[in-house]
Each structure stands twice: as structure tokens, then as C-alpha cells.
Amino acid sequence: MINESVKLCGLTQDEILKRLERFSDSGVNFCVTEDCLDAKIVMSAPKSLGRLKFEQIKSEVYNVFSDEVYFAGDASLQEIAAKLLKMNSRVLAVAESLTGGEICSRLTEISGISENFYEGIVCYNKSSKISRLGVSNGTLARQGAISRQTAYEMVRGLVREPVDIGLATTGLAGPRGDEGKPVGLVYIAVGGGDFIPVFERRFEGDRNHIRGCAANVALFYLVRYLKGDIWHL
């Protein structure tokens, strides 16, 4: 048997399987597992299919999931993020609201991360966002804590020497909405200097599922930023 796996983030298992339907007659079998939008596709085929044909199908699969793939193999988001931080000699700080420290916990699972991870701040309260990160009163009054501008300012508040890249999450995990905004609305900002893109996402599920999705997707955006292809998302 020929076996290979690919990791991707941002799609549900059903969405992945739907896209894979086009390969139903390819001779390659697909096994998909997914947890809070972090997924693995295992591709397998008998040796009789031939390595050349298998590589062709694998390449087509990568093209189908080009916006979601983060690793050709079986490594976690935090492992890839830590490796890229080290390779690029970057120093990261993280500010978490709805994710409540989950991103930092995941990153600090990795041995040696202290070389590239400076601090994590759980700024759950609006006043914390102001006092710890310098988010403006005006932004919170006009746009709210769950907003694109707040996520942007959270990262701006993180990036000061020795930190040169920040990652921030803010959103609503439920069970109730707030600020007239729906449960599942999340903003994720990542970057530093003059380039801090902010992403708006809508996640479904219970409170912990939404928080898990937000943490996974935030780490995915960090990985894409460090790879230099964040603008493709």
C-alpha cells in the first residue's frame, strides 16, 4: 500500500468529504478526521495503482485544498508554528479573549518555544484590553470588543521589542450574543509593523467547540503568516 497524509485547517469533515467526491473513481482511498476544523486526510492506494498516478492524484488534492493545507505529513499546528517561528527568528506574543489562554497553552507544549514566545495575555474584560494592550476607549465604544478594529489594536499593543509578531483573538463563544452580535462571530489578527491583517470568521457549535475552532484557526493564520502566504486567504 501507498500511504500519505496531509493536514489542513478551516473546513468541517463534511465539507472536506464533499470536495473529495471528485476523486471517487481515482483508485485512491481517503480517510478524514477532524476536530474543531483541524483535520487530517490520509490517502492510501494499492501499489498496483503506481506511484506516478498516486502523486498525480495527491497533487490534485493539494490544489483542491490549497487555501487550507498547512503541512504535508502529520504534525500539529503548534508544532509547525513553533518550527516556523524559530526558522524565521521571530518573537511572538499572544492576546486572547474568547480563547482564554488555549493558544498559549498549545504553544507552550513545545519544548524550546521560550526562545520565540515572549508572553500571553488573557484580556477577557474590556478594561483589560484598554489597560494591558492600549485598545482605545473610542474603538470599544463605537465598534465594540468584538470587532475588526479591536483585534487590530490588540496586536498593535503586543508588538514592542523584543516582540515582532502578535496574534490576537476576540469574539463570542456563547451561549448568548452581546453587543448586538451573534454567537460564533470571531475576529483574529496576526502580524506586526504595517502589516496586520484581520480575519472575520463565523463558527457554529457549543461554547467549547467555538473556542476550539477559534484557537485552531488562529494558529493556522499564524502559520500562513510565517510562511509568507497570508494574503492568499
PDB file of C-alpha atoms in Angstrom:
ATOM      1  CA  MET A   1       0.000   0.000   0.000  1.00  0.00           C
ATOM      2  CA  ILE A   2       0.970   3.600  -0.628  1.00  0.00           C
ATOM      3  CA  ASN A   3       0.046   5.884   2.295  1.00  0.00           C
ATOM      4  CA  GLU A   4       0.466   9.608   2.837  1.00  0.00           C
ATOM      5  CA  SER A   5      -1.288  12.219   4.943  1.00  0.00           C
ATOM      6  CA  VAL A   6      -1.923  15.946   4.741  1.00  0.00           C
ATOM      7  CA  LYS A   7      -3.023  18.388   7.454  1.00  0.00           C
ATOM      8  CA  LEU A   8      -5.444  21.216   6.829  1.00  0.00           C
ATOM      9  CA  CYS A   9      -7.494  23.708   8.799  1.00  0.00           C
ATOM     10  CA  GLY A  10     -10.724  25.625   8.318  1.00  0.00           C
ATOM     11  CA  LEU A  11     -13.189  23.048   6.986  1.00  0.00           C
ATOM     12  CA  THR A  12     -15.575  20.606   8.609  1.00  0.00           C
ATOM     13  CA  GLN A  13     -15.313  16.899   7.895  1.00  0.00           C
ATOM     14  CA  ASP A  14     -18.442  17.077   5.731  1.00  0.00           C
ATOM     15  CA  GLU A  15     -17.010  19.955   3.694  1.00  0.00           C
ATOM     16  CA  ILE A  16     -13.788  18.024   3.135  1.00  0.00           C
ATOM     17  CA  LEU A  17     -15.610  14.860   2.081  1.00  0.00           C
ATOM     18  CA  LYS A  18     -17.756  16.868  -0.327  1.00  0.00           C
ATOM     19  CA  ARG A  19     -14.677  18.228  -2.078  1.00  0.00           C
ATOM     20  CA  LEU A  20     -13.132  14.762  -2.222  1.00  0.00           C
ATOM     21  CA  GLU A  21     -16.119  13.340  -4.107  1.00  0.00           C
ATOM     22  CA  ARG A  22     -14.437  14.286  -7.389  1.00  0.00           C
ATOM     23  CA  PHE A  23     -11.773  11.652  -6.644  1.00  0.00           C
ATOM     24  CA  SER A  24     -14.222   8.790  -6.064  1.00  0.00           C
ATOM     25  CA  ASP A  25     -13.049   6.903  -9.174  1.00  0.00           C
ATOM     26  CA  SER A  26      -9.359   7.734  -8.825  1.00  0.00           C
ATOM     27  CA  GLY A  27      -8.297   4.486  -7.165  1.00  0.00           C
ATOM     28  CA  VAL A  28      -7.154   6.386  -4.052  1.00  0.00           C
ATOM     29  CA  ASN A  29      -8.963   5.915  -0.736  1.00  0.00           C
ATOM     30  CA  PHE A  30      -9.413   8.811   1.666  1.00  0.00           C
ATOM     31  CA  CYS A  31      -9.850   8.755   5.439  1.00  0.00           C
ATOM     32  CA  VAL A  32     -10.768  12.098   7.013  1.00  0.00           C
ATOM     33  CA  THR A  33     -10.625  13.024  10.694  1.00  0.00           C
ATOM     34  CA  GLU A  34     -11.453  16.495  12.013  1.00  0.00           C
ATOM     35  CA  ASP A  35     -11.610  18.224  15.375  1.00  0.00           C
ATOM     36  CA  CYS A  36     -12.650  21.886  15.646  1.00  0.00           C
ATOM     37  CA  LEU A  37     -11.726  22.478  11.973  1.00  0.00           C
ATOM     38  CA  ASP A  38      -8.227  20.971  12.352  1.00  0.00           C
ATOM     39  CA  ALA A  39      -8.227  17.984  10.020  1.00  0.00           C
ATOM     40  CA  LYS A  40      -6.119  15.197   8.554  1.00  0.00           C
ATOM     41  CA  ILE A  41      -6.631  13.430   5.249  1.00  0.00           C
ATOM     42  CA  VAL A  42      -4.957  10.044   4.916  1.00  0.00           C
ATOM     43  CA  MET A  43      -4.581   8.999   1.287  1.00  0.00           C
ATOM     44  CA  SER A  44      -3.964   5.332   0.509  1.00  0.00           C
ATOM     45  CA  ALA A  45      -3.850   3.166  -2.584  1.00  0.00           C
ATOM     46  CA  PRO A  46      -2.603  -0.271  -3.618  1.00  0.00           C
ATOM     47  CA  LYS A  47       0.878  -0.366  -5.118  1.00  0.00           C
ATOM     48  CA  SER A  48      -0.712  -1.544  -8.348  1.00  0.00           C
ATOM     49  CA  LEU A  49      -2.045   1.989  -8.890  1.00  0.00           C
ATOM     50  CA  GLY A  50       1.522   3.134  -9.390  1.00  0.00           C
ATOM     51  CA  ARG A  51       3.494   5.849  -7.655  1.00  0.00           C
ATOM     52  CA  LEU A  52       3.217   8.262 -10.578  1.00  0.00           C
ATOM     53  CA  LYS A  53      -0.583   8.046 -10.640  1.00  0.00           C
ATOM     54  CA  PHE A  54      -0.756   8.403  -6.853  1.00  0.00           C
ATOM     55  CA  GLU A  55       1.443  11.513  -6.955  1.00  0.00           C
ATOM     56  CA  GLN A  56      -0.781  12.998  -9.652  1.00  0.00           C
ATOM     57  CA  ILE A  57      -3.909  12.492  -7.529  1.00  0.00           C
ATOM     58  CA  LYS A  58      -2.123  13.833  -4.441  1.00  0.00           C
ATOM     59  CA  SER A  59      -1.146  16.976  -6.341  1.00  0.00           C
ATOM     60  CA  GLU A  60      -4.755  17.477  -7.417  1.00  0.00           C
ATOM     61  CA  VAL A  61      -5.911  17.067  -3.798  1.00  0.00           C
ATOM     62  CA  TYR A  62      -3.439  19.744  -2.722  1.00  0.00           C
ATOM     63  CA  ASN A  63      -4.824  22.072  -5.375  1.00  0.00           C
ATOM     64  CA  VAL A  64      -8.388  21.495  -4.170  1.00  0.00           C
ATOM     65  CA  PHE A  65      -7.369  22.398  -0.604  1.00  0.00           C
ATOM     66  CA  SER A  66      -4.694  24.985  -1.429  1.00  0.00           C
ATOM     67  CA  ASP A  67      -6.189  27.576   0.950  1.00  0.00           C
ATOM     68  CA  GLU A  68      -6.446  25.144   3.866  1.00  0.00           C
ATOM     69  CA  VAL A  69      -3.348  22.910   3.755  1.00  0.00           C
ATOM     70  CA  TYR A  70      -0.650  23.657   6.320  1.00  0.00           C
ATOM     71  CA  PHE A  71       1.542  20.529   6.339  1.00  0.00           C
ATOM     72  CA  ALA A  72       2.342  17.524   4.196  1.00  0.00           C
ATOM     73  CA  GLY A  73       2.503  14.935   6.942  1.00  0.00           C
ATOM     74  CA  ASP A  74       1.205  14.524  10.461  1.00  0.00           C
ATOM     75  CA  ALA A  75       2.311  17.432  12.660  1.00  0.00           C
ATOM     76  CA  SER A  76       0.194  19.708  14.843  1.00  0.00           C
ATOM     77  CA  LEU A  77      -0.493  23.377  14.208  1.00  0.00           C
ATOM     78  CA  GLN A  78       1.532  24.367  17.257  1.00  0.00           C
ATOM     79  CA  GLU A  79       4.488  22.239  16.159  1.00  0.00           C
ATOM     80  CA  ILE A  80       4.541  23.861  12.734  1.00  0.00           C
ATOM     81  CA  ALA A  81       4.097  27.342  14.224  1.00  0.00           C
ATOM     82  CA  ALA A  82       6.977  26.800  16.663  1.00  0.00           C
ATOM     83  CA  LYS A  83       9.239  25.486  13.901  1.00  0.00           C
ATOM     84  CA  LEU A  84       8.487  28.454  11.646  1.00  0.00           C
ATOM     85  CA  LEU A  85       8.993  30.974  14.447  1.00  0.00           C
ATOM     86  CA  LYS A  86      12.430  29.501  15.057  1.00  0.00           C
ATOM     87  CA  MET A  87      13.333  29.279  11.362  1.00  0.00           C
ATOM     88  CA  ASN A  88      12.369  32.915  10.834  1.00  0.00           C
ATOM     89  CA  SER A  89      13.917  34.158  14.118  1.00  0.00           C
ATOM     90  CA  ARG A  90      10.607  35.754  15.132  1.00  0.00           C
ATOM     91  CA  VAL A  91       9.394  36.567  18.638  1.00  0.00           C
ATOM     92  CA  LEU A  92       5.667  36.108  19.258  1.00  0.00           C
ATOM     93  CA  ALA A  93       3.211  37.454  21.816  1.00  0.00           C
ATOM     94  CA  VAL A  94      -0.446  36.412  22.028  1.00  0.00           C
ATOM     95  CA  ALA A  95      -3.546  38.216  23.316  1.00  0.00           C
ATOM     96  CA  GLU A  96      -6.611  36.043  23.852  1.00  0.00           C
ATOM     97  CA  SER A  97     -10.143  37.000  24.729  1.00  0.00           C
ATOM     98  CA  LEU A  98     -12.660  34.264  23.914  1.00  0.00           C
ATOM     99  CA  THR A  99      -9.973  31.553  23.596  1.00  0.00           C
ATOM    100  CA  GLY A 100      -8.949  32.177  27.199  1.00  0.00           C
ATOM    101  CA  GLY A 101      -5.334  31.021  27.002  1.00  0.00           C
ATOM    102  CA  GLU A 102      -5.852  27.939  24.831  1.00  0.00           C
ATOM    103  CA  ILE A 103      -3.478  29.175  22.133  1.00  0.00           C
ATOM    104  CA  CYS A 104      -0.718  29.887  24.644  1.00  0.00           C
ATOM    105  CA  SER A 105      -1.259  26.522  26.289  1.00  0.00           C
ATOM    106  CA  ARG A 106      -0.873  24.784  22.960  1.00  0.00           C
ATOM    107  CA  LEU A 107       2.281  26.693  22.046  1.00  0.00           C
ATOM    108  CA  THR A 108       3.937  26.037  25.400  1.00  0.00           C
ATOM    109  CA  GLU A 109       3.528  22.292  24.866  1.00  0.00           C
ATOM    110  CA  ILE A 110       6.508  22.630  22.514  1.00  0.00           C
ATOM    111  CA  SER A 111       9.959  22.220  24.023  1.00  0.00           C
ATOM    112  CA  GLY A 112      12.223  25.189  23.352  1.00  0.00           C
ATOM    113  CA  ILE A 113       9.385  27.573  22.491  1.00  0.00           C
ATOM    114  CA  SER A 114      10.664  30.085  25.070  1.00  0.00           C
ATOM    115  CA  GLU A 115      13.233  31.248  22.507  1.00  0.00           C
ATOM    116  CA  ASN A 116      10.449  32.554  20.279  1.00  0.00           C
ATOM    117  CA  PHE A 117       7.439  33.047  22.569  1.00  0.00           C
ATOM    118  CA  TYR A 118       7.537  36.122  24.785  1.00  0.00           C
ATOM    119  CA  GLU A 119       4.182  36.291  26.578  1.00  0.00           C
ATOM    120  CA  GLY A 120       0.486  35.557  26.527  1.00  0.00           C
ATOM    121  CA  ILE A 121      -2.237  37.857  27.830  1.00  0.00           C
ATOM    122  CA  VAL A 122      -5.808  36.736  28.536  1.00  0.00           C
ATOM    123  CA  CYS A 123      -7.593  40.081  28.256  1.00  0.00           C
ATOM    124  CA  TYR A 124     -11.141  38.886  28.804  1.00  0.00           C
ATOM    125  CA  ASN A 125     -12.555  42.134  30.191  1.00  0.00           C
ATOM    126  CA  LYS A 126     -12.837  45.352  28.158  1.00  0.00           C
ATOM    127  CA  SER A 127     -10.856  47.222  30.800  1.00  0.00           C
ATOM    128  CA  SER A 128      -8.026  44.712  30.416  1.00  0.00           C
ATOM    129  CA  LYS A 129      -7.920  45.362  26.687  1.00  0.00           C
ATOM    130  CA  ILE A 130      -7.500  49.052  27.456  1.00  0.00           C
ATOM    131  CA  SER A 131      -5.002  48.840  30.314  1.00  0.00           C
ATOM    132  CA  ARG A 132      -2.882  45.930  29.082  1.00  0.00           C
ATOM    133  CA  LEU A 133      -2.956  46.436  25.317  1.00  0.00           C
ATOM    134  CA  GLY A 134      -3.872  50.056  24.746  1.00  0.00           C
ATOM    135  CA  VAL A 135      -7.100  49.386  22.873  1.00  0.00           C
ATOM    136  CA  SER A 136      -8.797  52.773  22.686  1.00  0.00           C
ATOM    137  CA  ASN A 137     -11.953  53.677  24.579  1.00  0.00           C
ATOM    138  CA  GLY A 138     -13.299  55.088  21.345  1.00  0.00           C
ATOM    139  CA  THR A 139     -12.904  51.809  19.497  1.00  0.00           C
ATOM    140  CA  LEU A 140     -14.676  49.869  22.236  1.00  0.00           C
ATOM    141  CA  ALA A 141     -17.463  52.464  22.456  1.00  0.00           C
ATOM    142  CA  ARG A 142     -18.069  52.749  18.716  1.00  0.00           C
ATOM    143  CA  GLN A 143     -17.288  49.260  17.418  1.00  0.00           C
ATOM    144  CA  GLY A 144     -17.269  47.052  20.496  1.00  0.00           C
ATOM    145  CA  ALA A 145     -14.872  44.485  21.900  1.00  0.00           C
ATOM    146  CA  ILE A 146     -15.906  42.030  19.186  1.00  0.00           C
ATOM    147  CA  SER A 147     -14.719  43.960  16.151  1.00  0.00           C
ATOM    148  CA  ARG A 148     -12.079  44.074  13.460  1.00  0.00           C
ATOM    149  CA  GLN A 149     -10.547  47.261  14.861  1.00  0.00           C
ATOM    150  CA  THR A 150     -10.304  45.864  18.402  1.00  0.00           C
ATOM    151  CA  ALA A 151      -8.453  42.766  17.153  1.00  0.00           C
ATOM    152  CA  TYR A 152      -6.108  45.022  15.187  1.00  0.00           C
ATOM    153  CA  GLU A 153      -5.380  47.231  18.195  1.00  0.00           C
ATOM    154  CA  MET A 154      -4.809  44.177  20.388  1.00  0.00           C
ATOM    155  CA  VAL A 155      -1.968  43.118  18.105  1.00  0.00           C
ATOM    156  CA  ARG A 156      -0.596  46.654  17.943  1.00  0.00           C
ATOM    157  CA  GLY A 157      -0.470  46.630  21.728  1.00  0.00           C
ATOM    158  CA  LEU A 158       1.553  43.418  21.737  1.00  0.00           C
ATOM    159  CA  VAL A 159       4.219  44.358  19.213  1.00  0.00           C
ATOM    160  CA  ARG A 160       7.024  46.145  21.011  1.00  0.00           C
ATOM    161  CA  GLU A 161      10.600  44.980  21.490  1.00  0.00           C
ATOM    162  CA  PRO A 162      11.503  42.173  21.647  1.00  0.00           C
ATOM    163  CA  VAL A 163       8.147  41.115  20.156  1.00  0.00           C
ATOM    164  CA  ASP A 164       7.885  41.476  16.388  1.00  0.00           C
ATOM    165  CA  ILE A 165       4.740  39.452  15.694  1.00  0.00           C
ATOM    166  CA  GLY A 166       1.437  39.433  17.542  1.00  0.00           C
ATOM    167  CA  LEU A 167      -1.600  37.165  17.427  1.00  0.00           C
ATOM    168  CA  ALA A 168      -4.984  38.146  18.892  1.00  0.00           C
ATOM    169  CA  THR A 169      -8.476  36.689  19.182  1.00  0.00           C
ATOM    170  CA  THR A 170     -11.747  38.325  20.162  1.00  0.00           C
ATOM    171  CA  GLY A 171     -15.274  37.034  19.678  1.00  0.00           C
ATOM    172  CA  LEU A 172     -18.405  35.479  21.097  1.00  0.00           C
ATOM    173  CA  ALA A 173     -18.387  31.841  22.212  1.00  0.00           C
ATOM    174  CA  GLY A 174     -21.902  31.974  23.674  1.00  0.00           C
ATOM    175  CA  PRO A 175     -24.283  30.822  24.838  1.00  0.00           C
ATOM    176  CA  ARG A 176     -25.678  34.366  24.422  1.00  0.00           C
ATOM    177  CA  GLY A 177     -24.856  37.108  21.945  1.00  0.00           C
ATOM    178  CA  ASP A 178     -23.527  40.508  23.007  1.00  0.00           C
ATOM    179  CA  GLU A 179     -23.154  43.988  21.511  1.00  0.00           C
ATOM    180  CA  GLY A 180     -25.939  43.044  19.100  1.00  0.00           C
ATOM    181  CA  LYS A 181     -23.616  40.488  17.513  1.00  0.00           C
ATOM    182  CA  PRO A 182     -24.209  36.760  17.015  1.00  0.00           C
ATOM    183  CA  VAL A 183     -22.673  33.824  18.856  1.00  0.00           C
ATOM    184  CA  GLY A 184     -19.792  32.398  16.834  1.00  0.00           C
ATOM    185  CA  LEU A 185     -18.551  35.719  15.420  1.00  0.00           C
ATOM    186  CA  VAL A 186     -14.757  35.841  15.818  1.00  0.00           C
ATOM    187  CA  TYR A 187     -12.004  38.227  14.761  1.00  0.00           C
ATOM    188  CA  ILE A 188      -8.399  37.048  14.507  1.00  0.00           C
ATOM    189  CA  ALA A 189      -5.483  39.411  13.876  1.00  0.00           C
ATOM    190  CA  VAL A 190      -1.887  38.444  13.213  1.00  0.00           C
ATOM    191  CA  GLY A 191       1.222  40.358  12.212  1.00  0.00           C
ATOM    192  CA  GLY A 192       3.364  43.300  13.083  1.00  0.00           C
ATOM    193  CA  GLY A 193       4.614  46.619  11.789  1.00  0.00           C
ATOM    194  CA  ASP A 194       2.490  47.972   8.958  1.00  0.00           C
ATOM    195  CA  PHE A 195       1.011  44.592   8.032  1.00  0.00           C
ATOM    196  CA  ILE A 196      -1.591  43.278  10.473  1.00  0.00           C
ATOM    197  CA  PRO A 197      -4.393  41.504   8.589  1.00  0.00           C
ATOM    198  CA  VAL A 198      -7.620  40.821  10.486  1.00  0.00           C
ATOM    199  CA  PHE A 199      -9.919  37.920   9.628  1.00  0.00           C
ATOM    200  CA  GLU A 200     -13.618  37.661  10.369  1.00  0.00           C
ATOM    201  CA  ARG A 201     -14.947  34.136  10.896  1.00  0.00           C
ATOM    202  CA  ARG A 202     -18.291  32.617  11.875  1.00  0.00           C
ATOM    203  CA  PHE A 203     -18.142  29.350  13.791  1.00  0.00           C
ATOM    204  CA  GLU A 204     -21.010  27.077  14.799  1.00  0.00           C
ATOM    205  CA  GLY A 205     -21.464  24.741  17.749  1.00  0.00           C
ATOM    206  CA  ASP A 206     -21.418  24.940  21.503  1.00  0.00           C
ATOM    207  CA  ARG A 207     -19.204  27.262  23.519  1.00  0.00           C
ATOM    208  CA  ASN A 208     -16.185  24.977  23.751  1.00  0.00           C
ATOM    209  CA  HIS A 209     -16.389  23.973  20.107  1.00  0.00           C
ATOM    210  CA  ILE A 210     -16.379  27.624  19.009  1.00  0.00           C
ATOM    211  CA  ARG A 211     -13.403  28.342  21.274  1.00  0.00           C
ATOM    212  CA  GLY A 212     -11.550  25.326  19.877  1.00  0.00           C
ATOM    213  CA  CYS A 213     -12.240  26.398  16.303  1.00  0.00           C
ATOM    214  CA  ALA A 214     -11.034  29.930  17.047  1.00  0.00           C
ATOM    215  CA  ALA A 215      -7.794  28.655  18.593  1.00  0.00           C
ATOM    216  CA  ASN A 216      -7.082  26.278  15.717  1.00  0.00           C
ATOM    217  CA  VAL A 217      -7.818  28.824  13.012  1.00  0.00           C
ATOM    218  CA  ALA A 218      -5.734  31.463  14.812  1.00  0.00           C
ATOM    219  CA  LEU A 219      -2.744  29.102  14.864  1.00  0.00           C
ATOM    220  CA  PHE A 220      -3.392  28.326  11.194  1.00  0.00           C
ATOM    221  CA  TYR A 221      -3.289  32.034  10.306  1.00  0.00           C
ATOM    222  CA  LEU A 222      -0.067  32.361  12.288  1.00  0.00           C
ATOM    223  CA  VAL A 223       1.439  29.504  10.269  1.00  0.00           C
ATOM    224  CA  ARG A 224       0.326  31.063   6.981  1.00  0.00           C
ATOM    225  CA  TYR A 225       1.681  34.449   8.041  1.00  0.00           C
ATOM    226  CA  LEU A 226       5.054  32.939   8.902  1.00  0.00           C
ATOM    227  CA  LYS A 227       5.121  31.139   5.548  1.00  0.00           C
ATOM    228  CA  GLY A 228       4.529  34.467   3.825  1.00  0.00           C
ATOM    229  CA  ASP A 229       1.310  33.495   2.057  1.00  0.00           C
ATOM    230  CA  ILE A 230      -1.328  35.020   4.339  1.00  0.00           C
ATOM    231  CA  TRP A 231      -2.553  37.268   1.532  1.00  0.00           C
ATOM    232  CA  HIS A 232      -3.866  34.248  -0.368  1.00  0.00           C
ATOM    233  CA  LEU A 233      -6.549  33.610   2.293  1.00  0.00           C
TER     234      LEU A 233
END
